[in-house]
Amino acid sequence: MKALVYRGPGQKALEERPMPVIAAATDATVRITRTTICGTDLHILKGDVPDVAPGTILGHEGVGVVEQVGGAVSTFKPGDAVLISCITSCGKCEYCRKGMYSHCTTGGWILGHLIDGTQAEYVRIAHADTSLYPIPAGTDEEALVMLSDILPTGFECGVLNGQVQPGNTVAIVGSGPIGLAALMTAQLYSPAQIIMVDVNENRLAVAKTFGATALVNSGNEDPVAAVMKLTDGKGVDTSIEAVGIPATYSICEAIVAAGGRIANVGVHGHKVDLHLERLWSHNIALTTRLVDTVTTPMLLKTVVSGKLLPQQLITHHFTLDQVMAAYETFGNAALTKALKVIIRP
Amino acid sequence: MKALVYRGPGQKALEERPMPVIAAATDATVRITRTTICGTDLHILKGDVPDVAPGTILGHEGVGVVEQVGGAVSTFKPGDAVLISCITSCGKCEYCRKGMYSHCTTGGWILGHLIDGTQAEYVRIAHADTSLYPIPAGTDEEALVMLSDILPTGFECGVLNGQVQPGNTVAIVGSGPIGLAALMTAQLYSPAQIIMVDVNENRLAVAKTFGATALVNSGNEDPVAAVMKLTDGKGVDTSIEAVGIPATYSICEAIVAAGGRIANVGVHGHKVDLHLERLWSHNIALTTRLVDTVTTPMLLKTVVSGKLLPQQLITHHFTLDQVMAAYETFGNAALTKALKVIIRP
Amino acid sequence: MKALVYRGPGQKALEERPMPVIAAATDATVRITRTTICGTDLHILKGDVPDVAPGTILGHEGVGVVEQVGGAVSTFKPGDAVLISCITSCGKCEYCRKGMYSHCTTGGWILGHLIDGTQAEYVRIAHADTSLYPIPAGTDEEALVMLSDILPTGFECGVLNGQVQPGNTVAIVGSGPIGLAALMTAQLYSPAQIIMVDVNENRLAVAKTFGATALVNSGNEDPVAAVMKLTDGKGVDTSIEAVGIPATYSICEAIVAAGGRIANVGVHGHKVDLHLERLWSHNIALTTRLVDTVTTPMLLKTVVSGKLLPQQLITHHFTLDQVMAAYETFGNAALTKALKVIIRP
Amino acid sequence: MKALVYRGPGQKALEERPMPVIAAATDATVRITRTTICGTDLHILKGDVPDVAPGTILGHEGVGVVEQVGGAVSTFKPGDAVLISCITSCGKCEYCRKGMYSHCTTGGWILGHLIDGTQAEYVRIAHADTSLYPIPAGTDEEALVMLSDILPTGFECGVLNGQVQPGNTVAIVGSGPIGLAALMTAQLYSPAQIIMVDVNENRLAVAKTFGATALVNSGNEDPVAAVMKLTDGKGVDTSIEAVGIPATYSICEAIVAAGGRIANVGVHGHKVDLHLERLWSHNIALTTRLVDTVTTPMLLKTVVSGKLLPQQLITHHFTLDQVMAAYETFGNAALTKALKVIIRP
């Protein structure tokens, strides 16, 4: 089968690889019908995620059709349309039993990381019963690719951890795909105000169409002053960090109101300054989270009911043969205005 | 009347001052029967809290008897025995209405800070109806002095923010009065393990008698390694910072388990390093809080019912005339083994 | 001034009454600019609320302008535009301090019940600082009349107690004003499905325009069977009782899914059957509540931000001189299709 | 092997039965080392649980040693000491994924009910990985038999659903084994007052030694009046129904304070009266639950740490050969003062 393989920092190749096979009784193999590229894939290619071994097939998102199942799989059978979660969950360990699938002792984020991933014609899914979700008949499959990772990530790490509530004020720093996913899912809780902060005018314009109530271009104005002005000097109830660098974290910390929350979504490579000398008395909470995808069933319901339209995030389509162009397009988002790109084998 | 007055950095004096008078219809004046000294008073005396004006009477803790009440005070009358909260709360503003009394727009921590405090024969209490608590007949008044500040602080900032739960593992870094208050109130939720970390053997020994299940002397051994060993390499569900310096914060951050919480109680003068490059994927929460004293009625009930014995924190007794000696004793705790000192006019 | 006065069961009169005066330092008087009629007013007139003394001015909803304030009122001054809460809250008592204003020891629901109400040219409001809310400039005042009682009632008793969550399934039994208020505010949490049950086709049709996803006319079909069919035999996550009779409670109990919640909003005159022999093992919760109006500030924000459009509930307008006609219209809703009627002095 | 077999209403027999065998890859067989009798077993014998087929081996509690495991069992191996949960949980279905194991679509309460149970030398456990718990070395195994059912039932259905909190007031109606389990586990949250209500003086006396702060013999005095007097006329924050008949439910309803909770634990055979005409405005919640045993890992930690001493519930010991005498003793608790009886094969 064809698969996109990581070949070490800066190198990837579309190669012919053997079909995946059932390795454990709880495995399933899935024929991929749609996959996509994540910002994390770009990090891997830069060499920032050293535990990805050269030779690994990339990708941790996608939808497909079950090809084969192991003897202990009871929920799925060949032919079932499924959504693949970016997080593999055994359903048995201490962490899975408390809904913290990200820390599953034999799962977590392993696809396209520690085992072969989804940017291929087929993929093997471990702990299939608890790592795949059935796709309701009649659902837009492309939209559901957004539920593999980006929507639950924006929702769980940003919106739930940030405790967005009706009437509240939210700022999201970073209007890339993940910030937009947070913006989209934040509206499930009807905040009164959602301020979007970014340096890219196009992404801010997109945020406007997605429901942002105010835009701040931090390239043109001091974002802290701008957010404070928009909130009558109080700051926001929830600030969501959706970039992953010290500068954006620093904005989030500076704009949070007393009693508020800083919800980190970004993947950070460096430590940041935490100003406890100011914050110790401000009754704030700061949270981190690797997505658990524990809300996937709920998000599926909101998509089916039309409350969420994740297909809005899709800007480009490619075939697996064009995967190099897909990476090129996704990697040059400033130029191409790409958000999420769909790849079909 | 006699009162201990702040005279600028490094200077204090026991002086004769005019009796406080009712200034607003919601005021009460209280004859102090017992007061105490807080670590914050030492900070003020070092000059670390510059908004305390020279001439201010120190102290924000105490119990007493209502002397006079303003025309709009409906809950108390002269002669009532009362507990004075360190936090003044109007009961009306946006913050008070949501239980965040620390940020009351006309109150908060003002006693012995922005207005005259309790280390005196009498004190004026603003917003008396919502800043004093009736003392149930037959209660040990000295024990209740611990409910003005230290017990709600340890409980709200450490235990509640840290979400201590039955069966959980807790580490408290700092075994001074505030750490011991956290230790004492943490047991209201029956954690399985409470590890106490300090450099002072006496304070650790006291912690043992207060219910700590393990002690770590961070002067003798690497506290992070020690806590990790005590928790089978997992770290703690809740780490409580009860000192207020970067080094102790750093321990708290290093020992928190995935899915755990860092609850800051300490008053910090400097920023700290937040290792988001490690924590971003660990599903942790970090909280800060200035005590709201919103749990004072509940803590009162646990004292009355004998579940809490805050008098265990009291090591020394003085009269107001001996207040200089009281400060000397409290300020040299390493030598005197002082925890909380009681001062009676 | 003119006022509508309760004259005993079945009797009411528009009378000339003396202007209200400040009786306590915490009082304010308000010139009413808009008021309305509540289903509870009809109950009173039937004689169902025997603690309403003949001679009491009716009404507990409205907006207006502050006329006079007592000496201890600090938040409002004459001329301020205010929203009147149906619940009077002192802000000081045990209940107010924990957000249960409905049980305020010197307040609660007293307007048009134990003291003179709002269906008049002027009204006296006790505990004004904590029982009135400032109206933001530029807000539609008529819309805000809905925030005196009906919207917080539907929201607090139905939506919050019912723990409506994104993706959930909700049934509301009763599509009168209070059921519609629950329907409107439930959408702040983006449930996937909201099923409306009533016997009145017009009210169901209105519910459709307010966002109901399915309608069940319990006059034409078995409502339990219908809801079960709509939920694939599982029942609903939340059933909201918005009528107040045994038959509608019984529907709510029969349609709640295992793990679900029954949120009672209706005012009941009779006991009901609770089928513990079936429910004991179903992990359900049943809640009751007299509205606390603790969410009024939040609801105000959602109205200002345009997330809620409570003016949709207003069907008729009258002057205070036409108050008898207003009651006639409101009391014959089946015929007049009245939801909420606005009365202006 | 020997096993106690249900032979239809009123009939049971100690019989020789074939050893259980692994039927599914996720099964384990366990050699029972200790089991016990539950009040539910008595209900079954009375014929009150008609879905128990004659021929079924009784019992759903116990500890033992793993004998054999199916091919898909990954957590346990032969020789492991295990605690058997009364609830079988697949870990995969919608209910298990949200912690509602009682409603597992292929599990729930099936042991000694729909499949053969634990009052035997061996038992087959379905979904073994998620229905057994490893016993920490050095733990008192007899104590742990109490964790199969009675302790999690008292804790989850009574204490957690009742939201017992530090400083609160609790009444438990019924001082049998399940009421005592609620009493024992309620203290994990340090309520200020726990009032025990029963008609049996011995059971009340036991409750006293288990930590009850007040006793009410409802055979000698009006329990509602007595509880009201003990709570200054307010009623209790939490009332726990631990009997299962209308009369005891009725007490629980009458003594709950405004804002309080009624937590049902009892197994009911008849409907009860719910006085909504009184409660609609009292802001109360009433909950039901079949135990999920989702707190078993936590309870295990509190037993290991010595916070809970469940062995206090054990009054009698028998061998499996004496199982008829064990039932006799347990069934005549008023006479024998039996709480829980231990049976060893």
XYZ file of N, CA and C in Angstrom, chain D residues 15 30 44 48 60 81 94 115-116 205 245 273 313 329-330 332:
48
model
N -25.221 -27.494 46.723
C -25.156 -28.588 45.758
C -23.744 -28.759 45.200
N -12.236 -17.558 39.170
C -11.639 -17.167 40.439
C -12.001 -18.215 41.488
N -34.074 -12.158 46.778
C -34.167 -13.180 45.723
C -34.886 -14.418 46.267
N -38.721 -12.044 45.190
C -38.947 -10.645 44.786
C -38.175 -10.237 43.536
N -22.922 -12.207 45.052
C -22.274 -11.256 44.138
C -21.136 -10.514 44.827
N -4.329 -12.320 43.658
C -5.399 -12.112 44.639
C -6.287 -10.977 44.148
N -21.154 2.690 26.027
C -21.489 4.083 26.332
C -21.570 4.339 27.832
N -26.293 -14.638 35.966
C -25.315 -15.720 35.794
C -24.934 -16.231 37.193
N -24.214 -17.344 37.220
C -23.841 -17.927 38.513
C -22.970 -16.971 39.324
N -26.899 1.286 68.697
C -25.714 1.254 69.556
C -24.460 1.017 68.716
N -38.578 1.293 52.053
C -40.042 1.229 52.164
C -40.612 2.644 52.212
N -45.070 8.511 47.985
C -45.657 9.835 47.750
C -44.549 10.879 47.718
N -17.727 -4.162 60.136
C -19.070 -4.623 59.780
C -19.247 -6.127 59.957
N -28.539 -17.017 60.306
C -28.001 -15.972 61.186
C -28.215 -14.588 60.584
N -27.891 -14.454 59.302
C -28.007 -13.155 58.630
C -29.473 -12.738 58.491
N -31.892 -13.431 60.487
C -32.527 -13.112 61.766
C -31.690 -12.104 62.544
